[in-house]
C-alpha cells in the first residue's frame, strides 16, 4: 500500500471551506439569475400587452370615426344593394378595422361588436351585456353588428385575444390556458351625415 500524498493542510478542512470565498459570486448569481430573468420576461410581456392595448384603442377610434361620419352606413347601404348579407358587412367592417392594426397584431384574433341605440331611446341599464367566449371554437358567440342611423348612440368594441405566456410553464392569463382578452371601446353619437 502506498503512502498518502503529502498535503499542505492537515486535519479538518471544514474551517477552511467556510472562509474560502472564491466562486461565491457565481453561486449567488446562479441563485438569483432565474428569478431575475423571469421578472424581465414578465415586464417585457406586460409592456407588449399595454402596447397592444393602445394600438387597439387607436384602431377602434379610426373605425368609429367612419360610423360617426356616416361613411360606414353609406358603404353598408351600397353593400346591401349589391347583395351582401349582414354577416358579410360585419366581416367587411372587421377587415377594415384590421387595416388600422399594427403588424404585430393578427387580424385573426380580432373580433368586433357594434351596437346602437336610437336617438332619444332609453339605454338599457345592463349596458352591452357579457361577452360569451367559446373555448372550443375560440370565438365569441354573441357579437352584433348594428351601426345605427343619424343621431344614434353607437358603441364599437374591438376585442382582441392576446396570448400572455412568459415561459412554457408560466401563464399570466386570468383564465388558465386561455388568452387574455383586450377590449377597446368607443361610444359616440353619429352626425347628421346626409
PDB file of C-alpha atoms in Angstrom:
ATOM      1  CA  UNK A   1       0.000   0.000   0.000  1.00  0.00           C
ATOM      2  CA  UNK A   2       1.341   3.372  -0.933  1.00  0.00           C
ATOM      3  CA  UNK A   3       1.754   6.236   1.455  1.00  0.00           C
ATOM      4  CA  UNK A   4      -0.797   9.081   1.351  1.00  0.00           C
ATOM      5  CA  UNK A   5       0.142  12.111  -0.668  1.00  0.00           C
ATOM      6  CA  UNK A   6       1.527  14.951   1.368  1.00  0.00           C
ATOM      7  CA  UNK A   7      -0.929  17.770   1.933  1.00  0.00           C
ATOM      8  CA  UNK A   8      -0.460  21.413   2.760  1.00  0.00           C
ATOM      9  CA  UNK A   9      -3.288  21.124   5.188  1.00  0.00           C
ATOM     10  CA  UNK A  10      -3.633  18.618   7.873  1.00  0.00           C
ATOM     11  CA  UNK A  11      -6.705  17.823   9.852  1.00  0.00           C
ATOM     12  CA  UNK A  12     -10.251  19.057   9.341  1.00  0.00           C
ATOM     13  CA  UNK A  13     -10.875  21.120   6.154  1.00  0.00           C
ATOM     14  CA  UNK A  14     -14.303  22.445   7.208  1.00  0.00           C
ATOM     15  CA  UNK A  15     -12.993  25.707   8.729  1.00  0.00           C
ATOM     16  CA  UNK A  16     -11.006  26.333   5.577  1.00  0.00           C
ATOM     17  CA  UNK A  17     -14.070  25.860   3.341  1.00  0.00           C
ATOM     18  CA  UNK A  18     -16.087  28.242   5.468  1.00  0.00           C
ATOM     19  CA  UNK A  19     -13.610  31.055   4.979  1.00  0.00           C
ATOM     20  CA  UNK A  20     -12.854  30.432   1.285  1.00  0.00           C
ATOM     21  CA  UNK A  21     -14.868  32.954  -0.785  1.00  0.00           C
ATOM     22  CA  UNK A  22     -13.678  32.012  -4.287  1.00  0.00           C
ATOM     23  CA  UNK A  23     -16.651  31.238  -6.539  1.00  0.00           C
ATOM     24  CA  UNK A  24     -19.221  32.788  -4.187  1.00  0.00           C
ATOM     25  CA  UNK A  25     -20.321  35.352  -6.790  1.00  0.00           C
ATOM     26  CA  UNK A  26     -21.003  32.638  -9.351  1.00  0.00           C
ATOM     27  CA  UNK A  27     -23.107  30.662  -6.894  1.00  0.00           C
ATOM     28  CA  UNK A  28     -25.004  33.777  -5.794  1.00  0.00           C
ATOM     29  CA  UNK A  29     -25.684  34.758  -9.410  1.00  0.00           C
ATOM     30  CA  UNK A  30     -26.894  31.238 -10.184  1.00  0.00           C
ATOM     31  CA  UNK A  31     -29.410  31.542  -7.347  1.00  0.00           C
ATOM     32  CA  UNK A  32     -30.621  34.990  -8.452  1.00  0.00           C
ATOM     33  CA  UNK A  33     -30.418  34.649 -12.253  1.00  0.00           C
ATOM     34  CA  UNK A  34     -33.548  32.561 -12.873  1.00  0.00           C
ATOM     35  CA  UNK A  35     -35.953  34.810 -10.909  1.00  0.00           C
ATOM     36  CA  UNK A  36     -34.307  37.909 -12.406  1.00  0.00           C
ATOM     37  CA  UNK A  37     -34.706  36.651 -15.980  1.00  0.00           C
ATOM     38  CA  UNK A  38     -38.313  35.617 -15.252  1.00  0.00           C
ATOM     39  CA  UNK A  39     -39.004  39.107 -13.907  1.00  0.00           C
ATOM     40  CA  UNK A  40     -37.503  40.707 -17.019  1.00  0.00           C
ATOM     41  CA  UNK A  41     -39.628  38.490 -19.278  1.00  0.00           C
ATOM     42  CA  UNK A  42     -42.778  39.319 -17.292  1.00  0.00           C
ATOM     43  CA  UNK A  43     -42.048  43.052 -17.574  1.00  0.00           C
ATOM     44  CA  UNK A  44     -41.448  42.719 -21.312  1.00  0.00           C
ATOM     45  CA  UNK A  45     -44.655  40.710 -21.844  1.00  0.00           C
ATOM     46  CA  UNK A  46     -46.709  43.170 -19.782  1.00  0.00           C
ATOM     47  CA  UNK A  47     -45.245  46.082 -21.735  1.00  0.00           C
ATOM     48  CA  UNK A  48     -46.183  44.417 -25.011  1.00  0.00           C
ATOM     49  CA  UNK A  49     -49.730  43.869 -23.729  1.00  0.00           C
ATOM     50  CA  UNK A  50     -50.043  47.582 -22.883  1.00  0.00           C
ATOM     51  CA  UNK A  51     -48.657  48.478 -26.311  1.00  0.00           C
ATOM     52  CA  UNK A  52     -51.217  46.156 -27.933  1.00  0.00           C
ATOM     53  CA  UNK A  53     -53.992  47.755 -25.855  1.00  0.00           C
ATOM     54  CA  UNK A  54     -53.004  51.239 -27.025  1.00  0.00           C
ATOM     55  CA  UNK A  55     -52.836  50.073 -30.647  1.00  0.00           C
ATOM     56  CA  UNK A  56     -56.304  48.551 -30.257  1.00  0.00           C
ATOM     57  CA  UNK A  57     -57.613  51.845 -28.827  1.00  0.00           C
ATOM     58  CA  UNK A  58     -56.267  53.725 -31.847  1.00  0.00           C
ATOM     59  CA  UNK A  59     -57.797  51.222 -34.271  1.00  0.00           C
ATOM     60  CA  UNK A  60     -61.251  51.406 -32.674  1.00  0.00           C
ATOM     61  CA  UNK A  61     -61.178  55.208 -32.859  1.00  0.00           C
ATOM     62  CA  UNK A  62     -60.418  55.073 -36.591  1.00  0.00           C
ATOM     63  CA  UNK A  63     -63.245  52.575 -37.177  1.00  0.00           C
ATOM     64  CA  UNK A  64     -65.708  54.513 -35.019  1.00  0.00           C
ATOM     65  CA  UNK A  65     -64.946  57.694 -36.937  1.00  0.00           C
ATOM     66  CA  UNK A  66     -66.281  56.030 -40.093  1.00  0.00           C
ATOM     67  CA  UNK A  67     -69.549  55.287 -38.285  1.00  0.00           C
ATOM     68  CA  UNK A  68     -69.835  58.771 -36.749  1.00  0.00           C
ATOM     69  CA  UNK A  69     -69.460  60.452 -40.140  1.00  0.00           C
ATOM     70  CA  UNK A  70     -71.812  58.026 -41.924  1.00  0.00           C
ATOM     71  CA  UNK A  71     -69.201  56.549 -44.260  1.00  0.00           C
ATOM     72  CA  UNK A  72     -69.763  53.042 -42.890  1.00  0.00           C
ATOM     73  CA  UNK A  73     -73.552  53.326 -43.142  1.00  0.00           C
ATOM     74  CA  UNK A  74     -73.306  54.533 -46.756  1.00  0.00           C
ATOM     75  CA  UNK A  75     -70.957  51.657 -47.616  1.00  0.00           C
ATOM     76  CA  UNK A  76     -73.335  49.212 -45.923  1.00  0.00           C
ATOM     77  CA  UNK A  77     -76.339  50.526 -47.879  1.00  0.00           C
ATOM     78  CA  UNK A  78     -74.369  50.089 -51.083  1.00  0.00           C
ATOM     79  CA  UNK A  79     -73.294  46.620 -49.951  1.00  0.00           C
ATOM     80  CA  UNK A  80     -76.873  45.575 -49.172  1.00  0.00           C
ATOM     81  CA  UNK A  81     -77.869  46.824 -52.626  1.00  0.00           C
ATOM     82  CA  UNK A  82     -75.268  44.549 -54.195  1.00  0.00           C
ATOM     83  CA  UNK A  83     -76.484  41.502 -52.258  1.00  0.00           C
ATOM     84  CA  UNK A  84     -74.159  41.373 -49.256  1.00  0.00           C
ATOM     85  CA  UNK A  85     -75.583  39.845 -46.083  1.00  0.00           C
ATOM     86  CA  UNK A  86     -75.347  41.459 -42.657  1.00  0.00           C
ATOM     87  CA  UNK A  87     -72.666  38.912 -41.683  1.00  0.00           C
ATOM     88  CA  UNK A  88     -70.629  39.866 -44.757  1.00  0.00           C
ATOM     89  CA  UNK A  89     -70.993  43.561 -43.892  1.00  0.00           C
ATOM     90  CA  UNK A  90     -69.791  42.826 -40.350  1.00  0.00           C
ATOM     91  CA  UNK A  91     -66.802  40.908 -41.724  1.00  0.00           C
ATOM     92  CA  UNK A  92     -66.025  43.776 -44.098  1.00  0.00           C
ATOM     93  CA  UNK A  93     -66.087  46.222 -41.171  1.00  0.00           C
ATOM     94  CA  UNK A  94     -63.804  43.904 -39.161  1.00  0.00           C
ATOM     95  CA  UNK A  95     -61.401  43.628 -42.108  1.00  0.00           C
ATOM     96  CA  UNK A  96     -61.327  47.400 -42.407  1.00  0.00           C
ATOM     97  CA  UNK A  97     -60.583  47.599 -38.682  1.00  0.00           C
ATOM     98  CA  UNK A  98     -57.712  45.149 -39.206  1.00  0.00           C
ATOM     99  CA  UNK A  99     -56.097  47.640 -41.571  1.00  0.00           C
ATOM    100  CA  UNK A 100     -55.674  50.026 -38.629  1.00  0.00           C
ATOM    101  CA  UNK A 101     -53.901  47.415 -36.501  1.00  0.00           C
ATOM    102  CA  UNK A 102     -50.106  47.361 -36.331  1.00  0.00           C
ATOM    103  CA  UNK A 103     -48.288  44.425 -37.880  1.00  0.00           C
ATOM    104  CA  UNK A 104     -47.644  42.650 -34.576  1.00  0.00           C
ATOM    105  CA  UNK A 105     -51.400  42.172 -34.038  1.00  0.00           C
ATOM    106  CA  UNK A 106     -53.002  39.379 -36.041  1.00  0.00           C
ATOM    107  CA  UNK A 107     -56.316  40.046 -37.750  1.00  0.00           C
ATOM    108  CA  UNK A 108     -57.494  36.501 -36.985  1.00  0.00           C
ATOM    109  CA  UNK A 109     -57.557  37.344 -33.255  1.00  0.00           C
ATOM    110  CA  UNK A 110     -59.720  40.471 -33.674  1.00  0.00           C
ATOM    111  CA  UNK A 111     -63.458  40.418 -33.004  1.00  0.00           C
ATOM    112  CA  UNK A 112     -65.807  43.374 -33.464  1.00  0.00           C
ATOM    113  CA  UNK A 113     -69.058  44.199 -31.686  1.00  0.00           C
ATOM    114  CA  UNK A 114     -71.125  47.203 -32.835  1.00  0.00           C
ATOM    115  CA  UNK A 115     -74.362  48.156 -31.087  1.00  0.00           C
ATOM    116  CA  UNK A 116     -76.535  51.227 -31.406  1.00  0.00           C
ATOM    117  CA  UNK A 117     -79.407  52.890 -29.612  1.00  0.00           C
ATOM    118  CA  UNK A 118     -81.727  55.275 -31.464  1.00  0.00           C
ATOM    119  CA  UNK A 119     -81.632  58.941 -30.516  1.00  0.00           C
ATOM    120  CA  UNK A 120     -83.879  59.585 -27.520  1.00  0.00           C
ATOM    121  CA  UNK A 121     -84.253  55.897 -26.679  1.00  0.00           C
ATOM    122  CA  UNK A 122     -83.557  54.591 -23.215  1.00  0.00           C
ATOM    123  CA  UNK A 123     -80.181  52.967 -22.818  1.00  0.00           C
ATOM    124  CA  UNK A 124     -80.523  49.587 -21.100  1.00  0.00           C
ATOM    125  CA  UNK A 125     -79.258  49.519 -17.517  1.00  0.00           C
ATOM    126  CA  UNK A 126     -77.324  46.300 -18.127  1.00  0.00           C
ATOM    127  CA  UNK A 127     -75.208  48.008 -20.744  1.00  0.00           C
ATOM    128  CA  UNK A 128     -73.798  45.939 -23.560  1.00  0.00           C
ATOM    129  CA  UNK A 129     -74.011  42.593 -21.806  1.00  0.00           C
ATOM    130  CA  UNK A 130     -71.406  39.987 -21.106  1.00  0.00           C
ATOM    131  CA  UNK A 131     -69.098  38.502 -23.691  1.00  0.00           C
ATOM    132  CA  UNK A 132     -69.538  34.772 -24.151  1.00  0.00           C
ATOM    133  CA  UNK A 133     -66.328  33.105 -25.299  1.00  0.00           C
ATOM    134  CA  UNK A 134     -66.453  29.556 -26.648  1.00  0.00           C
ATOM    135  CA  UNK A 135     -63.114  27.976 -25.720  1.00  0.00           C
ATOM    136  CA  UNK A 136     -63.552  25.160 -28.249  1.00  0.00           C
ATOM    137  CA  UNK A 137     -64.076  27.323 -31.344  1.00  0.00           C
ATOM    138  CA  UNK A 138     -62.120  30.225 -29.801  1.00  0.00           C
ATOM    139  CA  UNK A 139     -64.828  32.672 -30.887  1.00  0.00           C
ATOM    140  CA  UNK A 140     -67.324  34.954 -29.210  1.00  0.00           C
ATOM    141  CA  UNK A 141     -70.888  33.729 -29.625  1.00  0.00           C
ATOM    142  CA  UNK A 142     -72.990  36.863 -29.141  1.00  0.00           C
ATOM    143  CA  UNK A 143     -71.416  39.699 -31.112  1.00  0.00           C
ATOM    144  CA  UNK A 144     -73.673  42.041 -33.062  1.00  0.00           C
ATOM    145  CA  UNK A 145     -73.307  44.497 -35.918  1.00  0.00           C
ATOM    146  CA  UNK A 146     -75.730  47.430 -35.850  1.00  0.00           C
ATOM    147  CA  UNK A 147     -74.240  50.743 -36.997  1.00  0.00           C
ATOM    148  CA  UNK A 148     -77.460  52.675 -36.431  1.00  0.00           C
ATOM    149  CA  UNK A 149     -78.583  55.782 -38.276  1.00  0.00           C
ATOM    150  CA  UNK A 150     -78.257  59.548 -37.892  1.00  0.00           C
ATOM    151  CA  UNK A 151     -78.224  60.694 -34.283  1.00  0.00           C
ATOM    152  CA  UNK A 152     -77.821  57.183 -32.881  1.00  0.00           C
ATOM    153  CA  UNK A 153     -75.586  56.403 -29.954  1.00  0.00           C
ATOM    154  CA  UNK A 154     -73.161  53.789 -31.259  1.00  0.00           C
ATOM    155  CA  UNK A 155     -70.814  51.630 -29.223  1.00  0.00           C
ATOM    156  CA  UNK A 156     -67.945  49.959 -31.069  1.00  0.00           C
ATOM    157  CA  UNK A 157     -65.915  47.322 -29.253  1.00  0.00           C
ATOM    158  CA  UNK A 158     -62.740  45.784 -30.625  1.00  0.00           C
ATOM    159  CA  UNK A 159     -61.953  42.577 -28.779  1.00  0.00           C
ATOM    160  CA  UNK A 160     -58.533  41.013 -29.187  1.00  0.00           C
ATOM    161  CA  UNK A 161     -57.299  37.656 -27.890  1.00  0.00           C
ATOM    162  CA  UNK A 162     -53.804  38.348 -26.570  1.00  0.00           C
ATOM    163  CA  UNK A 163     -51.608  35.398 -25.579  1.00  0.00           C
ATOM    164  CA  UNK A 164     -49.764  36.062 -22.307  1.00  0.00           C
ATOM    165  CA  UNK A 165     -47.273  33.222 -21.755  1.00  0.00           C
ATOM    166  CA  UNK A 166     -43.929  34.246 -20.294  1.00  0.00           C
ATOM    167  CA  UNK A 167     -42.428  30.773 -20.287  1.00  0.00           C
ATOM    168  CA  UNK A 168     -43.580  27.264 -21.173  1.00  0.00           C
ATOM    169  CA  UNK A 169     -44.694  26.644 -17.590  1.00  0.00           C
ATOM    170  CA  UNK A 170     -45.999  30.122 -16.725  1.00  0.00           C
ATOM    171  CA  UNK A 171     -49.141  31.922 -17.828  1.00  0.00           C
ATOM    172  CA  UNK A 172     -50.238  35.434 -16.878  1.00  0.00           C
ATOM    173  CA  UNK A 173     -53.742  34.957 -18.257  1.00  0.00           C
ATOM    174  CA  UNK A 174     -56.509  35.341 -15.682  1.00  0.00           C
ATOM    175  CA  UNK A 175     -58.196  32.316 -17.272  1.00  0.00           C
ATOM    176  CA  UNK A 176     -55.829  29.383 -17.181  1.00  0.00           C
ATOM    177  CA  UNK A 177     -54.825  28.222 -20.644  1.00  0.00           C
ATOM    178  CA  UNK A 178     -56.892  30.885 -22.389  1.00  0.00           C
ATOM    179  CA  UNK A 179     -55.711  34.137 -23.942  1.00  0.00           C
ATOM    180  CA  UNK A 180     -56.112  37.449 -22.203  1.00  0.00           C
ATOM    181  CA  UNK A 181     -58.947  39.495 -23.658  1.00  0.00           C
ATOM    182  CA  UNK A 182     -58.053  43.065 -24.588  1.00  0.00           C
ATOM    183  CA  UNK A 183     -61.047  45.328 -25.222  1.00  0.00           C
ATOM    184  CA  UNK A 184     -61.092  48.813 -26.723  1.00  0.00           C
ATOM    185  CA  UNK A 185     -64.404  50.677 -26.745  1.00  0.00           C
ATOM    186  CA  UNK A 186     -65.646  53.821 -28.430  1.00  0.00           C
ATOM    187  CA  UNK A 187     -69.038  55.369 -27.666  1.00  0.00           C
ATOM    188  CA  UNK A 188     -70.208  58.229 -29.846  1.00  0.00           C
ATOM    189  CA  UNK A 189     -73.238  59.867 -31.395  1.00  0.00           C
ATOM    190  CA  UNK A 190     -73.500  59.764 -35.169  1.00  0.00           C
ATOM    191  CA  UNK A 191     -73.609  63.031 -37.062  1.00  0.00           C
ATOM    192  CA  UNK A 192     -76.262  64.209 -39.498  1.00  0.00           C
ATOM    193  CA  UNK A 193     -74.423  62.817 -42.495  1.00  0.00           C
ATOM    194  CA  UNK A 194     -76.887  63.091 -45.376  1.00  0.00           C
TER     195      UNK A 194
END
